[in-house]
mmCIF file of C-alpha atoms and ligand atoms in Angstrom:
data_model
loop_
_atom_site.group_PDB
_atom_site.id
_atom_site.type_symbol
_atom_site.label_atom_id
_atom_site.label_comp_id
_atom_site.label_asym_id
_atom_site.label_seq_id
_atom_site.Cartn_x
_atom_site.Cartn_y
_atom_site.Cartn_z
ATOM 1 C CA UNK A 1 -7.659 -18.244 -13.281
ATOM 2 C CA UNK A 2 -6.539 -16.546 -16.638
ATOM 3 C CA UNK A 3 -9.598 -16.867 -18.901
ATOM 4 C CA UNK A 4 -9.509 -13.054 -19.335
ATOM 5 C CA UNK A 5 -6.308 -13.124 -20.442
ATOM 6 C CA UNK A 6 -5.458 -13.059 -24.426
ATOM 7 C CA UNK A 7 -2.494 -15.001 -25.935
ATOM 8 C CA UNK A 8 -1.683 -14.370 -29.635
ATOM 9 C CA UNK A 9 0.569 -17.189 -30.161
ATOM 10 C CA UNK A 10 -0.759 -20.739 -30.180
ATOM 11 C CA UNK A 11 2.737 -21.909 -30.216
ATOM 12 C CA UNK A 12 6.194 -21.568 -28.476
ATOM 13 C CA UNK A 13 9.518 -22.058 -30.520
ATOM 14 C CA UNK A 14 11.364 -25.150 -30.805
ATOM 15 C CA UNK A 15 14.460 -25.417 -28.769
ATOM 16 C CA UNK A 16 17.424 -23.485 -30.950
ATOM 17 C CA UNK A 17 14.705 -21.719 -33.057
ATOM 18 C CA UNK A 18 13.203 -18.747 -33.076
ATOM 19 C CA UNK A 19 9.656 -16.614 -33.240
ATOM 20 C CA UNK A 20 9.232 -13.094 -34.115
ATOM 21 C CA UNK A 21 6.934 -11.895 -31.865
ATOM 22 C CA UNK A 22 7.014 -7.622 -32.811
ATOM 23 C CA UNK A 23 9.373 -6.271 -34.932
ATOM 24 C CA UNK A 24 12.928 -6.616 -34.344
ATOM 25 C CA UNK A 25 11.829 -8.873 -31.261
ATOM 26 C CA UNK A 26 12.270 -12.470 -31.464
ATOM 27 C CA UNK A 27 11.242 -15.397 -28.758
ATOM 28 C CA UNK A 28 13.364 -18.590 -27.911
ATOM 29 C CA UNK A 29 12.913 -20.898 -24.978
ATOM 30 C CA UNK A 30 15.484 -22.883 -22.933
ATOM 31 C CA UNK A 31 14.961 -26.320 -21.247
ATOM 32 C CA UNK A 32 15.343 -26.050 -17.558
ATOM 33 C CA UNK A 33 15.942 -29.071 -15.031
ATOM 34 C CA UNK A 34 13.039 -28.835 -12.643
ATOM 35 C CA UNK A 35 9.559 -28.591 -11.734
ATOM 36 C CA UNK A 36 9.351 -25.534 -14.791
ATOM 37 C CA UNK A 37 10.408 -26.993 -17.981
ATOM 38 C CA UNK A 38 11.468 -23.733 -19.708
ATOM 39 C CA UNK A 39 12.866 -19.994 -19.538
ATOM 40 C CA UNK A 40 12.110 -17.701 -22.581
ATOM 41 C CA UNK A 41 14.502 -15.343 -23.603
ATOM 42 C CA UNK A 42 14.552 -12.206 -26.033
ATOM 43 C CA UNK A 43 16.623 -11.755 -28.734
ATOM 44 C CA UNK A 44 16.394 -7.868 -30.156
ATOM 45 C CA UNK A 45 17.736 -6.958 -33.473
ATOM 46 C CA UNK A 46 19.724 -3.538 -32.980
ATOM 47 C CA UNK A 47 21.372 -2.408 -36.685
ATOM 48 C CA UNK A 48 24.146 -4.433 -37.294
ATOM 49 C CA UNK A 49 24.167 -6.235 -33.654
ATOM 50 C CA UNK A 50 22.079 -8.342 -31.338
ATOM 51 C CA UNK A 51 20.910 -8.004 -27.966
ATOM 52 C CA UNK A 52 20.287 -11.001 -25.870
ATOM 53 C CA UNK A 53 17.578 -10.821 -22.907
ATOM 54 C CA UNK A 54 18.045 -13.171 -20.429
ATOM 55 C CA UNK A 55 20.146 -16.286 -20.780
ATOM 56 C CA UNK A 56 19.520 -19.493 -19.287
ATOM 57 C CA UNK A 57 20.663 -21.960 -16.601
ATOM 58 C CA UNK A 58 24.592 -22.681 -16.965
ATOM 59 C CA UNK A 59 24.741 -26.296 -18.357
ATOM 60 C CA UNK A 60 26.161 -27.818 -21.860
ATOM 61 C CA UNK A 61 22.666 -28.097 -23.271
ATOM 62 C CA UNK A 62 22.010 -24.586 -22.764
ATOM 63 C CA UNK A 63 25.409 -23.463 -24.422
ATOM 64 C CA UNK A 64 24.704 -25.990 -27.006
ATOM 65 C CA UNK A 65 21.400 -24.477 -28.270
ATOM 66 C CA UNK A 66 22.622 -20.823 -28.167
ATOM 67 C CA UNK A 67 25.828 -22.160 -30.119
ATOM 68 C CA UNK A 68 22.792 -23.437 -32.862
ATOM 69 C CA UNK A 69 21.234 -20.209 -32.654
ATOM 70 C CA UNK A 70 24.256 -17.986 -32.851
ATOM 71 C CA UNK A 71 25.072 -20.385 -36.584
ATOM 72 C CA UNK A 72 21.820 -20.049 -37.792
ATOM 73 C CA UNK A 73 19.503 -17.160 -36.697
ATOM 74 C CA UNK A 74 22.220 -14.061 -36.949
ATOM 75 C CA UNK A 75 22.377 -13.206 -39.881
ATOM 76 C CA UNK A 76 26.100 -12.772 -39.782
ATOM 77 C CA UNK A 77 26.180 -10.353 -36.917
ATOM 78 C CA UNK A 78 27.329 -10.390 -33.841
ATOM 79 C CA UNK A 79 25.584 -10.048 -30.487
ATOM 80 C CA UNK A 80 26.588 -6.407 -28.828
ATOM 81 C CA UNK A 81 25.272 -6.982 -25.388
ATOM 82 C CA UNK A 82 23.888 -9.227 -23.155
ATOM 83 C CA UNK A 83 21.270 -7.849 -20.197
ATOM 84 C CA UNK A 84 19.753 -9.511 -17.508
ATOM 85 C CA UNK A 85 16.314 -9.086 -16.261
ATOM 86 C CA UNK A 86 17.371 -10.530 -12.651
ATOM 87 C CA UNK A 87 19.854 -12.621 -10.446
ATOM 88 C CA UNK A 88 18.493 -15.872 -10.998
ATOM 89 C CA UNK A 89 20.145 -18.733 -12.437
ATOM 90 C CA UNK A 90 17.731 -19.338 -15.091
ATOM 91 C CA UNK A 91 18.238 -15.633 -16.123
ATOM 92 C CA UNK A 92 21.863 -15.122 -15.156
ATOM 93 C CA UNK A 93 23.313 -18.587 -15.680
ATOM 94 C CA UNK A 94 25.117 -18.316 -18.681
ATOM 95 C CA UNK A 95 25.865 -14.507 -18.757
ATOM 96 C CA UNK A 96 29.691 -15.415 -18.304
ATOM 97 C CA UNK A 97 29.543 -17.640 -21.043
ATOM 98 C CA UNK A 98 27.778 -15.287 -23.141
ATOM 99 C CA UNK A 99 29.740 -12.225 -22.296
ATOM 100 C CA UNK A 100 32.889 -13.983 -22.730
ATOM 101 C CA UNK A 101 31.811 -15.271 -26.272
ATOM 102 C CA UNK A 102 30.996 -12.216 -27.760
ATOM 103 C CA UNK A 103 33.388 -10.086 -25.597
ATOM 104 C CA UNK A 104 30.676 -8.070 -24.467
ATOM 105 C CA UNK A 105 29.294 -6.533 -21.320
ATOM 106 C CA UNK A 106 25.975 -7.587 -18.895
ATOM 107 C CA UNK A 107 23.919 -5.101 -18.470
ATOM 108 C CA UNK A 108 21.668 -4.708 -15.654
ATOM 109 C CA UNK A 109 20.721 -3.429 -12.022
ATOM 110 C CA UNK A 110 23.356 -2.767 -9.372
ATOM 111 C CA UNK A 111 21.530 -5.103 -6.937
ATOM 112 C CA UNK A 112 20.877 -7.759 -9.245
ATOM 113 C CA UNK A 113 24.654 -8.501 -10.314
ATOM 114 C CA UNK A 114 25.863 -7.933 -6.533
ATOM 115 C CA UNK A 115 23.219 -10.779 -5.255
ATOM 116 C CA UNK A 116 24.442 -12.986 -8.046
ATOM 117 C CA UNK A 117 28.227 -12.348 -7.165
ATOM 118 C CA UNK A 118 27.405 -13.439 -3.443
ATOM 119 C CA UNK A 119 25.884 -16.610 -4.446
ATOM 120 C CA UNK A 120 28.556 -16.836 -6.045
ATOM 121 C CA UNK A 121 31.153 -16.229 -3.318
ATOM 122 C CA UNK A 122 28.876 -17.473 -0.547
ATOM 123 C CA UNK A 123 30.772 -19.907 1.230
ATOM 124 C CA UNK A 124 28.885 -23.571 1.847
ATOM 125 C CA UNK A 125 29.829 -23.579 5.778
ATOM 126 C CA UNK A 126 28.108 -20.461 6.253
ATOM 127 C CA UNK A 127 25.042 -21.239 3.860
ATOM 128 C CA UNK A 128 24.790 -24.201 5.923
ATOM 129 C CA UNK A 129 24.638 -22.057 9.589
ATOM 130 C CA UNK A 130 22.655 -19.369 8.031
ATOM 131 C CA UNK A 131 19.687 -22.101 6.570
ATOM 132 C CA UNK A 132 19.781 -24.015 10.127
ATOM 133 C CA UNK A 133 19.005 -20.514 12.161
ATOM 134 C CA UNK A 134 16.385 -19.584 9.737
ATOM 135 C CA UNK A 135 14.574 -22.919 8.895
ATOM 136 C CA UNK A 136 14.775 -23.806 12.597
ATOM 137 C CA UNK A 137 12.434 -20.876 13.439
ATOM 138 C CA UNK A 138 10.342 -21.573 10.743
ATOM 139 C CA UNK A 139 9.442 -24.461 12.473
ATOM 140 C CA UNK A 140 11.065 -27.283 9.852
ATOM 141 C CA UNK A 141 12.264 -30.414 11.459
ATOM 142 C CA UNK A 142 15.557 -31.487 11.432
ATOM 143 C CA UNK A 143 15.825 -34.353 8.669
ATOM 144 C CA UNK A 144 13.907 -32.372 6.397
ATOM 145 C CA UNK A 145 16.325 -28.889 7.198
ATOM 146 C CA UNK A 146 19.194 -31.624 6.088
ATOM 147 C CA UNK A 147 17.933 -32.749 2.663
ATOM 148 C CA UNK A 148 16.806 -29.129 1.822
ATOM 149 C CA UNK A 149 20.570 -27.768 2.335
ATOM 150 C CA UNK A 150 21.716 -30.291 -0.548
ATOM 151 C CA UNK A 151 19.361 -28.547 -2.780
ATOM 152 C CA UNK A 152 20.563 -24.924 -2.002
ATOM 153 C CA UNK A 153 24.119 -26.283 -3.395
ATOM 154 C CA UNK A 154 22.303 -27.740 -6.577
ATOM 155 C CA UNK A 155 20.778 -24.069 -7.735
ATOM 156 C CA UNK A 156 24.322 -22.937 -7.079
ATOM 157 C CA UNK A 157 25.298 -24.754 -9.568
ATOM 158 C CA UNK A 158 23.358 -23.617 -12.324
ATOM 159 C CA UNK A 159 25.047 -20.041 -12.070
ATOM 160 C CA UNK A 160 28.253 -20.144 -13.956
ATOM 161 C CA UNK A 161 30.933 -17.363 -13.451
ATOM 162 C CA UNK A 162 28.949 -14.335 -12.955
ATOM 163 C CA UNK A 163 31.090 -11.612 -15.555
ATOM 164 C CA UNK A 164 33.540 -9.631 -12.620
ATOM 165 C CA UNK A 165 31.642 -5.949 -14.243
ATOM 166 C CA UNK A 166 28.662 -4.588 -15.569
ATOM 167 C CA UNK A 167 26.650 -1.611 -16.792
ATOM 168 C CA UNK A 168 24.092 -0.567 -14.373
ATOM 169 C CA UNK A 169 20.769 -0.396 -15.844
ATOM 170 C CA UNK A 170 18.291 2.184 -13.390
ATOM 171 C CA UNK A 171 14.961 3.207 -12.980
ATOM 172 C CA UNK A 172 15.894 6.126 -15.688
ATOM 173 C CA UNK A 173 17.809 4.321 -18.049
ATOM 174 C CA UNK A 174 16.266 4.926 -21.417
ATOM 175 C CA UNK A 175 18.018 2.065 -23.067
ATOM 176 C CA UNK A 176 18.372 2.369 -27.586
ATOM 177 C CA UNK A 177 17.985 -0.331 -29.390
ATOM 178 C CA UNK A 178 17.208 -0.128 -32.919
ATOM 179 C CA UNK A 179 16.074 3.415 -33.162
ATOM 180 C CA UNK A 180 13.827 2.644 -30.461
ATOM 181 C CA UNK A 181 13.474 3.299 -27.027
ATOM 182 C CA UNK A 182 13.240 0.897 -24.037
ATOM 183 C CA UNK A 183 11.777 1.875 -20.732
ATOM 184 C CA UNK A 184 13.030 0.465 -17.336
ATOM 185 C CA UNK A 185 10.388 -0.726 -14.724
ATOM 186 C CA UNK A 186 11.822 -1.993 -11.494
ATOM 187 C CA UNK A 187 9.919 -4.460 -9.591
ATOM 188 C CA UNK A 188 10.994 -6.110 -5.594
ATOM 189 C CA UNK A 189 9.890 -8.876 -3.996
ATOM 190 C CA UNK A 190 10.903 -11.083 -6.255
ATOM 191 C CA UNK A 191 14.298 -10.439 -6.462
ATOM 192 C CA UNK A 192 16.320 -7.110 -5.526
ATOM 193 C CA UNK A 193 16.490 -5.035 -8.291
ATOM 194 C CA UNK A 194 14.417 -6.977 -11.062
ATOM 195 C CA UNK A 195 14.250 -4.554 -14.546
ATOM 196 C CA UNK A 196 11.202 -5.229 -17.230
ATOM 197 C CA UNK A 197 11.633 -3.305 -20.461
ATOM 198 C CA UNK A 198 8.918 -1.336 -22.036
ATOM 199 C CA UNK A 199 9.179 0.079 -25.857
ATOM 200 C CA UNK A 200 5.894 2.315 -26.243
ATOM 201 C CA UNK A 201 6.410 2.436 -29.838
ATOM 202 C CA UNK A 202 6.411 -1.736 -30.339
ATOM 203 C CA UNK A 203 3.996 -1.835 -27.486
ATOM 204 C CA UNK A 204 5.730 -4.296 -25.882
ATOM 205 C CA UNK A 205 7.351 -5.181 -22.659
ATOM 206 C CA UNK A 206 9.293 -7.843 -21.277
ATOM 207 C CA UNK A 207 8.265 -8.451 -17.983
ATOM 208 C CA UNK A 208 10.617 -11.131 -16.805
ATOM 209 C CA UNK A 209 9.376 -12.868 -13.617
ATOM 210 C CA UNK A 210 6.891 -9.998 -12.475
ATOM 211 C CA UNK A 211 4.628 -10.771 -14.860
ATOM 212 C CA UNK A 212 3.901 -14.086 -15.610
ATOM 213 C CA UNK A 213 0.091 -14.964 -16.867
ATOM 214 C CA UNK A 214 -0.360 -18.177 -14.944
ATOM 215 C CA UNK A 215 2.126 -19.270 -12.250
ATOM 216 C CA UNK A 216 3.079 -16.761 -9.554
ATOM 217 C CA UNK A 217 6.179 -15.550 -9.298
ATOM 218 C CA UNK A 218 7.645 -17.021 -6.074
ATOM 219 C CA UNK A 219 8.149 -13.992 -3.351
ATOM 220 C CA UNK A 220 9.691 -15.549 -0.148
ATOM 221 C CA UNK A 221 11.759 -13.875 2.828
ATOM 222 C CA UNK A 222 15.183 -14.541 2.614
ATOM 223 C CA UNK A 223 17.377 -16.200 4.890
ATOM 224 C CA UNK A 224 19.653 -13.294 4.756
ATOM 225 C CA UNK A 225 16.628 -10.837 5.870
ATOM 226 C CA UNK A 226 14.548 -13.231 7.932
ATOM 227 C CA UNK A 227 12.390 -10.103 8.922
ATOM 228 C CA UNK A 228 11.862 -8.738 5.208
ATOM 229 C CA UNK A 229 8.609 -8.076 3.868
ATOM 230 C CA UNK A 230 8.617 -8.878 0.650
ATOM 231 C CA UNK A 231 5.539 -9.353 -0.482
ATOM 232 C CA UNK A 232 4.214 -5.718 0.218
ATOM 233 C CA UNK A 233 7.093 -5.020 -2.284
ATOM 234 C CA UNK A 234 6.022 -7.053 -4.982
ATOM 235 C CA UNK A 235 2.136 -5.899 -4.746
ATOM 236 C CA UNK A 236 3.672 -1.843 -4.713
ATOM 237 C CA UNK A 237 6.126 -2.863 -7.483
ATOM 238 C CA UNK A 238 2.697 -4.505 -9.456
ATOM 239 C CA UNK A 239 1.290 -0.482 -9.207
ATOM 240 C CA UNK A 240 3.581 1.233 -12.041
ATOM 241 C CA UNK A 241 2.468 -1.142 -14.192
ATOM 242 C CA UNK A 242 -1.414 0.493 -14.639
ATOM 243 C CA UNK A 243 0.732 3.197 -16.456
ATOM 244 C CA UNK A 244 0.706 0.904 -19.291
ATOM 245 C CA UNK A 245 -1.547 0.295 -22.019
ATOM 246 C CA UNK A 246 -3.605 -3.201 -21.051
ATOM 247 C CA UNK A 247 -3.474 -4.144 -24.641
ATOM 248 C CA UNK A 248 0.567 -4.273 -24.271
ATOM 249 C CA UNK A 249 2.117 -7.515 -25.571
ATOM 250 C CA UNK A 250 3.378 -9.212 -22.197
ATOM 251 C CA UNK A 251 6.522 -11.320 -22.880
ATOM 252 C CA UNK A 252 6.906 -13.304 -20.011
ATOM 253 C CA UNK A 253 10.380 -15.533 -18.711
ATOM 254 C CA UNK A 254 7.863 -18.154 -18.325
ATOM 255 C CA UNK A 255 5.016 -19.594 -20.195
ATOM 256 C CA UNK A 256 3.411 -17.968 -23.211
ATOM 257 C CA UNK A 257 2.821 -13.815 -24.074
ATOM 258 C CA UNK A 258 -0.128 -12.052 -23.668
ATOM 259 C CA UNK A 259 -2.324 -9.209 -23.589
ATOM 260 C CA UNK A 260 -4.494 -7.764 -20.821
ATOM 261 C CA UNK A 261 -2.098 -6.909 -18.737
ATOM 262 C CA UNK A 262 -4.681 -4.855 -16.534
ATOM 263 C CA UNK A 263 -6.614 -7.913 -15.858
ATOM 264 C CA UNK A 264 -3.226 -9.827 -14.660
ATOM 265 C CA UNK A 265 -1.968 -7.210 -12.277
ATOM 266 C CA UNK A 266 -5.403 -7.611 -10.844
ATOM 267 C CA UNK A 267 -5.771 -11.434 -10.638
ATOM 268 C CA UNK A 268 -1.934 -11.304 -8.915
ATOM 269 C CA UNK A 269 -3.016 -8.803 -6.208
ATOM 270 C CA UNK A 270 -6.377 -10.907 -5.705
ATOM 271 C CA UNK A 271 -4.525 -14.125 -5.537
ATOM 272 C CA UNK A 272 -2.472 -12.755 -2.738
ATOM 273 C CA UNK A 273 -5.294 -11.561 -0.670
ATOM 274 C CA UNK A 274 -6.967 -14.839 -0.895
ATOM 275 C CA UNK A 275 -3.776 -16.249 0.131
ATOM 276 C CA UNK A 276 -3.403 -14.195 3.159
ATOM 277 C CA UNK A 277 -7.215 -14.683 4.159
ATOM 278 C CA UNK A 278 -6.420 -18.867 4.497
ATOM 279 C CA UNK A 279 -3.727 -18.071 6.784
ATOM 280 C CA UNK A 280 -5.616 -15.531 8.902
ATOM 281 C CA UNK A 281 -8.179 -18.177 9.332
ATOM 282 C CA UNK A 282 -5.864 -20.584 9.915
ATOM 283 C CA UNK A 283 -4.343 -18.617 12.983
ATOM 284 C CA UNK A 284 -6.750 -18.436 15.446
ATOM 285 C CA UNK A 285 -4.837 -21.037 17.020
ATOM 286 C CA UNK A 286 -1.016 -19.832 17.235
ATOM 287 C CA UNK A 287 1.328 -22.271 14.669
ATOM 288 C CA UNK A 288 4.751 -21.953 13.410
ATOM 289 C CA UNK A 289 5.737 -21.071 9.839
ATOM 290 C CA UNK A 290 5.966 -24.746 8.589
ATOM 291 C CA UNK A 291 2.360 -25.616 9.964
ATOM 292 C CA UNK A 292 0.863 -22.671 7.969
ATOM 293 C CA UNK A 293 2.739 -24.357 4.683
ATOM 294 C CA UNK A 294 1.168 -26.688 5.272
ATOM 295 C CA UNK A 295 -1.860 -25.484 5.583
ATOM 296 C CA UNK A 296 -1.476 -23.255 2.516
ATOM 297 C CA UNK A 297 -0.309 -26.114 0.232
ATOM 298 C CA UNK A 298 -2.488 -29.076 1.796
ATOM 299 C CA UNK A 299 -4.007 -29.404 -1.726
ATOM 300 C CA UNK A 300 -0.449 -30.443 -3.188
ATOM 301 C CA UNK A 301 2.033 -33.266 -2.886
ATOM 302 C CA UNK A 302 5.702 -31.147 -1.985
ATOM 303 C CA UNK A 303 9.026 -32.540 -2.388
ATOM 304 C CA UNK A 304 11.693 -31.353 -0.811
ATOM 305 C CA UNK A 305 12.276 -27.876 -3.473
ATOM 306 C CA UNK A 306 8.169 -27.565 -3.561
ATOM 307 C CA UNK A 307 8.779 -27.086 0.236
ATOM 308 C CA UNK A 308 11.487 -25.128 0.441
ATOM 309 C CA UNK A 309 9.567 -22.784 -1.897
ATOM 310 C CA UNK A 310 6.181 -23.146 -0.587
ATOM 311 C CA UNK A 311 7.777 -22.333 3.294
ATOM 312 C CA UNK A 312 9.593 -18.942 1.765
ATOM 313 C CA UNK A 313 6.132 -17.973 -0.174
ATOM 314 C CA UNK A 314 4.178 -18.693 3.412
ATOM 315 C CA UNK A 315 6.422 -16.530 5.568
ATOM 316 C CA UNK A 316 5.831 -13.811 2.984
ATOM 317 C CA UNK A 317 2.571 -13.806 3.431
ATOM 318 C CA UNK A 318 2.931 -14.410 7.061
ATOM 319 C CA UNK A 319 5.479 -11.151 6.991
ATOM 320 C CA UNK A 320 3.096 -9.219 5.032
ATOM 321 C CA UNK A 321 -0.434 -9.671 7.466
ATOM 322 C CA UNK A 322 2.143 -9.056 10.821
ATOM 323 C CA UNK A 323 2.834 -5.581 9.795
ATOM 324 C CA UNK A 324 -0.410 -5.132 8.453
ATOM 325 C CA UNK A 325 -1.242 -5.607 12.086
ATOM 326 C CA UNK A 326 -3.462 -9.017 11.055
ATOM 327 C CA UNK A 327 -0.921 -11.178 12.721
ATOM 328 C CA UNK A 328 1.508 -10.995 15.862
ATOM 329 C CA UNK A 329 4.507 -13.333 16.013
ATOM 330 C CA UNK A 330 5.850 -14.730 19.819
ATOM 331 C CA UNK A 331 9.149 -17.372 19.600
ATOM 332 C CA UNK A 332 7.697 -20.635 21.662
ATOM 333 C CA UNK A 333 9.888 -23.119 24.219
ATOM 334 C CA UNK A 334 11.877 -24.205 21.352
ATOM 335 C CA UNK A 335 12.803 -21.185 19.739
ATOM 336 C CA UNK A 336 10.516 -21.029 16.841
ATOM 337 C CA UNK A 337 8.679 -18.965 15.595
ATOM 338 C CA UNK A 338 4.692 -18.957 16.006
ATOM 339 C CA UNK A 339 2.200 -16.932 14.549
ATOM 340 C CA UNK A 340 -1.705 -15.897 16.173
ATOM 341 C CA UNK A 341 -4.152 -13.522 14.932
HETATM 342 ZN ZN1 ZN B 1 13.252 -15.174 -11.030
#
């Protein structure tokens, strides 16, 4: 899938160590507890300060490494911000923590920090009602609906206390850090409000989850918007990104940085199509939601997360090829769902 892709580093960092990757830009990675074993996160030299990109899942082993990190890799100085690239709790986790330690503010998109305050003030009870309505037109039986809602309370979990403010980061923040200038890109679809920065004079950008070389980033429909489409989002969000040089140092949240950046944007957008083509052909009988997932990932033993993840990825495409026109959508006798081309 990524043989035209180049990566200049043969190797990541060592937990509570880190890489220089461009000048003034160093590279650490964070252990995570599931299916993806790591986050990386950005460290930027600014003067006398640090910035910290991204933070990690809330959890003593997390807070333990950054404590190793903050005692040996600082020189002395202290960090002056903290921003986060999106809501999730691999990105977000610790940004309490971290904000709180160095008395410091989170930086980042208006959207992003108000989804991460509602998970944090959602209320179980109403999770609970929310997932039953949405996974019960999707087609998911019951005993499977009741395991999945015990894993919605587990990502909770991994978001500490989300700081109370913020600085909002937009689509024309120019954003200084030492001397140099960082460009915001916004990307959907993904999440809300997601930000990757761009410095044109390091040639580098950190692309958080929108641009990862191998995995896709996961783009699912919401329970909260069960009619969103938010995989036409992420493909026009994958656009701006031809505005860049190809030969741009990716640093991606997950995995290892590359170049060819061109070459991804193209392989995303063609993995997608493909995508959607299986589950036109799949349609010319009408089935619910959970029979295209399974359709889609029939290759691929699930547990319960894999399904909850693979069902929010199918609807998107699902959501995507019905206003395209490819696909119309009729609830059946029970009250799910079903899907016919
Ligand atoms: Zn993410």
């Amino acid at each position: 899938m990524t043989v035209n892709l180049n990566f200049p580093f043969s190797s990541a960092p060592e937990a509570g160590e880190i890489k220089k990757v461009a000048d003034g830009v160093f590279w650490l990675r964070m252990p995570l507890p599931f299916s993806l074993k790591h986050i990386n996160l950005w460290l930027l030299e600014d003067h006398d300060s640090w910035v910290i990109v991204d933070t990690g899942v809330c959890n003593d082993e997390t807070s333990g490494l950054w404590q190793q990190i903050f005692d040996n890799h600082l020189d002395g100085k202290p960090v002056s911000r903290v921003i986060a690239t999106h809501c999730h709790p691999d990105h977000i986790g610790l940004a309490g923590w971290l904000t709180d330690y160095w008395d410091v503010e989170l930086w980042i998109t208006q959207s992003e920090w108000q989804q991460a305050r509602l998970g944090v003030l959602s209320e179980r009870e109403t999770v609970k009602l929310l997932m039953a309505q949405h996974y019960d037109r999707l087609g998911v039986p019951k005993e499977a609906l009741k395991r999945m809602s015990r894993i919605q309370g587990y990502f909770k979990n991994m978001n500490g206390d989300i700081p109370l403010t913020y600085h909002r980061v937009t689509a024309d923040s120019q954003i200084m850090i030492n001397g140099r200038s960082w460009q915001v890109f916004i990307g959907h679809g993904h999440s809300p409000e997601h930000a990757s920065y761009y410095c044109e004079e390091l040639d580098v950008i950190i692309g958080g989850d929108m641009l990862l070389p191998k995995i896709t980033p996961a783009v699912s429909v919401s329970m909260e918007e069960p009619n969103g489409n938010p995989l036409q989002r992420f493909l026009d969000s994958l656009e701006q990104f031809y505005g860049i040089s190809d030969k741009v140092l990716v640093l991606p949240s997950h995995e290892m940085p590359y170049h060819n950046l061109h070459t991804r944007i193209d392989e995303l957008k063609l993995h997608h199509k493909n995508r959607c083509q299986v589950i036109v052909d799949s349609c010319e009988e009408s089935k619910t939601a959970m029979e295209i997932t399974e359709i889609m990932f029939a290759h691929r033993q699930l547990n319960d997360f894999d399904i909850l993840m693979a069902l929010g990825e199918a609807v998107a495409h699902i959501h995507l090829l019905m206003y395209q026109g490819r696909l119309k959508r009729f609830a059946n006798a029970q009250g799910s769902w079903e899907f016919i081309r």
